[in-house]
Short mmCIF file of C-alpha atoms in Angstrom, two decimals:
data_model
loop_
_atom_site.label_atom_id
_atom_site.label_comp_id
_atom_site.label_asym_id
_atom_site.label_seq_id
_atom_site.Cartn_x
_atom_site.Cartn_y
_atom_site.Cartn_z
CA ILE A 1 107.90 136.58 -165.10
CA ASN A 2 105.85 133.50 -164.13
CA GLY A 3 105.37 132.77 -167.82
CA TYR A 4 103.94 136.21 -168.67
CA LEU A 5 105.40 138.92 -170.84
CA VAL A 6 105.57 142.10 -168.77
CA GLU A 7 105.30 145.47 -170.45
CA MET A 8 107.51 148.07 -168.77
CA THR A 9 107.35 151.85 -168.87
CA ALA A 10 110.21 153.91 -170.24
CA GLN A 11 113.01 154.64 -167.79
CA ASN A 12 113.24 158.15 -166.42
CA ALA A 13 116.50 160.12 -166.24
CA PRO A 14 117.35 159.20 -162.60
CA HIS A 15 116.92 155.52 -163.44
CA ARG A 16 119.19 155.81 -166.48
CA ALA A 17 121.78 157.75 -164.45
CA VAL A 18 121.89 154.98 -161.84
CA ILE A 19 122.42 152.40 -164.58
CA VAL A 20 125.36 154.32 -166.06
CA GLU A 21 127.00 155.10 -162.71
CA GLY A 22 126.23 151.66 -161.28
CA THR A 23 127.77 149.92 -164.26
CA GLU A 24 131.02 151.80 -163.74
CA LEU A 25 130.88 151.13 -160.01
CA PHE A 26 130.37 147.36 -160.35
CA VAL A 27 132.90 146.92 -163.16
CA ASP A 28 135.51 148.63 -160.97
CA LEU A 29 134.42 146.79 -157.81
CA LEU A 30 134.52 143.37 -159.44
CA ARG A 31 137.80 143.83 -161.29
CA ASP A 32 140.25 141.12 -160.23
CA THR A 33 137.53 139.00 -158.61
CA ALA A 34 135.81 135.82 -159.78
CA TYR A 35 132.62 137.80 -160.51
CA SER A 36 131.18 139.88 -163.35
CA VAL A 37 128.21 142.19 -163.75
CA GLN A 38 125.49 141.77 -166.37
CA VAL A 39 123.54 144.96 -167.04
CA GLN A 40 119.91 145.08 -168.23
CA ALA A 41 120.04 141.74 -170.02
CA THR A 42 117.90 138.64 -169.90
CA LEU A 43 118.65 136.19 -167.13
CA PRO A 44 117.02 132.80 -167.72
CA LEU A 45 116.29 131.47 -164.22
CA ASN A 46 113.90 128.72 -165.34
CA CYS A 47 111.49 128.05 -168.21
CA ARG A 48 108.86 130.47 -166.80
CA ASN A 49 111.14 133.23 -165.49
CA VAL A 50 113.49 135.17 -167.73
CA PRO A 51 113.68 138.61 -166.11
CA GLU A 52 115.90 141.47 -167.24
CA PRO A 53 117.30 142.80 -163.97
CA ASP A 54 119.13 146.10 -163.99
CA PHE A 55 122.22 144.39 -162.54
CA ALA A 56 123.02 140.71 -162.04
CA ILE A 57 126.29 139.73 -160.38
CA PHE A 58 127.43 136.26 -161.39
CA ARG A 59 130.51 134.07 -160.91
CA GLY A 60 132.50 133.94 -164.11
CA GLU A 61 133.33 136.09 -167.10
CA GLY A 62 131.15 137.48 -169.83
CA THR A 63 132.44 134.93 -172.33
CA ASP A 64 131.17 132.14 -170.06
CA LEU A 65 127.66 133.19 -171.12
CA LEU A 66 128.43 131.87 -174.62
CA ASN A 67 128.46 128.31 -173.28
CA ASP A 68 125.86 128.27 -170.52
CA GLU A 69 123.69 130.37 -168.23
CA PRO A 70 125.28 131.37 -164.94
CA ASP A 71 124.39 129.11 -162.03
CA ASP A 72 126.09 131.13 -159.30
CA ILE A 73 124.21 134.44 -159.07
CA PRO A 74 124.72 135.83 -155.56
CA LEU A 75 123.15 139.24 -156.15
CA ILE A 76 120.47 140.85 -158.31
CA ILE A 77 119.76 144.59 -158.21
CA GLU A 78 116.73 146.42 -159.52
CA VAL A 79 116.47 150.21 -159.80
CA ALA A 80 112.93 151.18 -158.88
CA ASP A 81 110.88 154.32 -159.16
CA THR A 82 107.59 153.74 -160.96
CA THR A 83 108.10 149.95 -160.67
CA LEU A 84 108.71 149.89 -156.91
CA ALA A 85 105.57 147.92 -155.97
CA TYR A 86 106.20 145.35 -158.72
CA ASP A 87 109.86 144.96 -157.74
CA ARG A 88 108.86 144.42 -154.09
CA THR A 89 106.30 141.75 -154.95
CA GLU A 90 106.50 139.90 -158.27
CA LYS A 91 110.20 140.28 -158.89
CA LEU A 92 111.10 139.63 -155.26
CA ALA A 93 109.07 136.39 -155.35
CA CYS A 94 110.71 135.41 -158.64
CA TYR A 95 114.23 135.91 -157.30
CA ALA A 96 113.55 134.31 -153.93
CA SER A 97 111.88 131.25 -155.45
CA ASN A 98 114.91 130.83 -157.72
CA ASP A 99 117.25 130.91 -154.68
CA ILE A 100 119.01 134.19 -155.46
CA PRO A 101 120.81 134.71 -152.12
CA GLU A 102 120.48 138.49 -152.09
CA TYR A 103 118.27 141.02 -153.85
CA TRP A 104 118.71 144.79 -153.67
CA ILE A 105 116.23 147.45 -154.71
CA VAL A 106 117.66 150.91 -155.36
CA ASN A 107 114.58 152.81 -154.20
CA LEU A 108 114.58 156.13 -156.05
CA GLN A 109 111.33 157.26 -154.41
CA HIS A 110 112.77 157.22 -150.90
CA ARG A 111 116.49 157.45 -151.77
CA THR A 112 117.29 154.22 -149.95
CA LEU A 113 118.65 150.77 -150.66
CA GLU A 114 116.44 147.84 -149.73
CA CYS A 115 118.46 144.68 -149.08
CA TYR A 116 116.72 141.31 -149.02
CA ARG A 117 118.65 138.21 -147.87
CA GLY A 118 117.95 134.56 -147.23
CA PRO A 119 115.46 133.26 -149.78
CA ASP A 120 112.74 131.09 -148.27
CA GLY A 121 110.15 129.93 -150.78
CA ASP A 122 108.95 133.03 -152.59
CA GLU A 123 110.06 135.46 -149.86
CA TYR A 124 113.23 136.57 -148.12
CA ARG A 125 113.78 136.06 -144.40
CA GLU A 126 115.66 139.34 -143.87
CA ARG A 127 114.97 142.88 -145.08
CA ARG A 128 117.06 145.95 -144.29
CA THR A 129 116.60 149.48 -145.55
CA LEU A 130 119.76 151.56 -145.76
CA ASP A 131 120.04 155.33 -146.07
CA PRO A 132 122.59 157.08 -148.34
CA GLY A 133 125.11 157.47 -145.48
CA ARG A 134 125.43 153.72 -145.00
CA VAL A 135 127.67 151.07 -146.51
CA VAL A 136 126.59 147.56 -147.53
CA THR A 137 128.87 144.58 -148.07
CA THR A 138 128.34 142.24 -150.98
CA PRO A 139 126.97 138.77 -150.22
CA PHE A 140 129.75 137.04 -152.11
CA ASP A 141 132.76 138.84 -150.59
CA GLU A 142 132.65 140.60 -147.21
CA ALA A 143 135.71 142.61 -148.26
CA LEU A 144 133.76 144.28 -151.06
CA SER A 145 131.48 147.07 -149.94
CA VAL A 146 129.32 149.67 -151.63
CA GLU A 147 128.36 153.09 -150.34
CA VAL A 148 124.59 153.40 -150.68
CA ALA A 149 124.97 157.00 -151.86
CA SER A 150 127.03 155.77 -154.83
CA LEU A 151 123.95 153.90 -156.08
CA LEU A 152 121.69 156.97 -155.99
CA PRO A 153 121.56 160.08 -158.16
CA SER A 154 122.26 163.25 -156.24
CA PRO A 155 119.13 165.05 -154.94
CA SER A 156 119.82 167.96 -157.29
CA ASP A 157 119.80 165.58 -160.27
CA GLN A 158 116.42 164.25 -159.22
CA ASP A 159 115.09 167.79 -158.75
CA LYS A 160 115.80 168.36 -162.46
CA GLU A 161 113.28 165.59 -163.18
CA GLY A 162 110.58 167.56 -161.41
CA ARG A 163 110.62 165.48 -158.21
#
């Protein structure tokens, strides 16, 4: 990020659970659309920013990545617990300044989904926080929606982690 290598802490069990469940969710959601999901892989945005978001939705198929980097990336999602402050600042600025139309943070600390829309420089013009009972539509297809609860581990699963 910004030309620096960033050391990350190991993922906890709730984070890993969201990755597994979210992968299944997005693969199913995007089936028969023009979009695919890339999970926890590098995403070269420019020569100084090559983040590894938890989820990146891009137009095209996985095999398209063999020829070129995706240029239509309507949504990036980070799962945040111990990295929440970093994801709200450095990563948000990185995605906004690279014109990613929408950025979601699955906030494990507060069991919410933070939705950022409308990049403007290194910030987003709009921020909404959604509780588990809400539904959010995808920025690339209003017909595709996601229940916020489906992006979060159940409270009992998080209790097992000592939360």
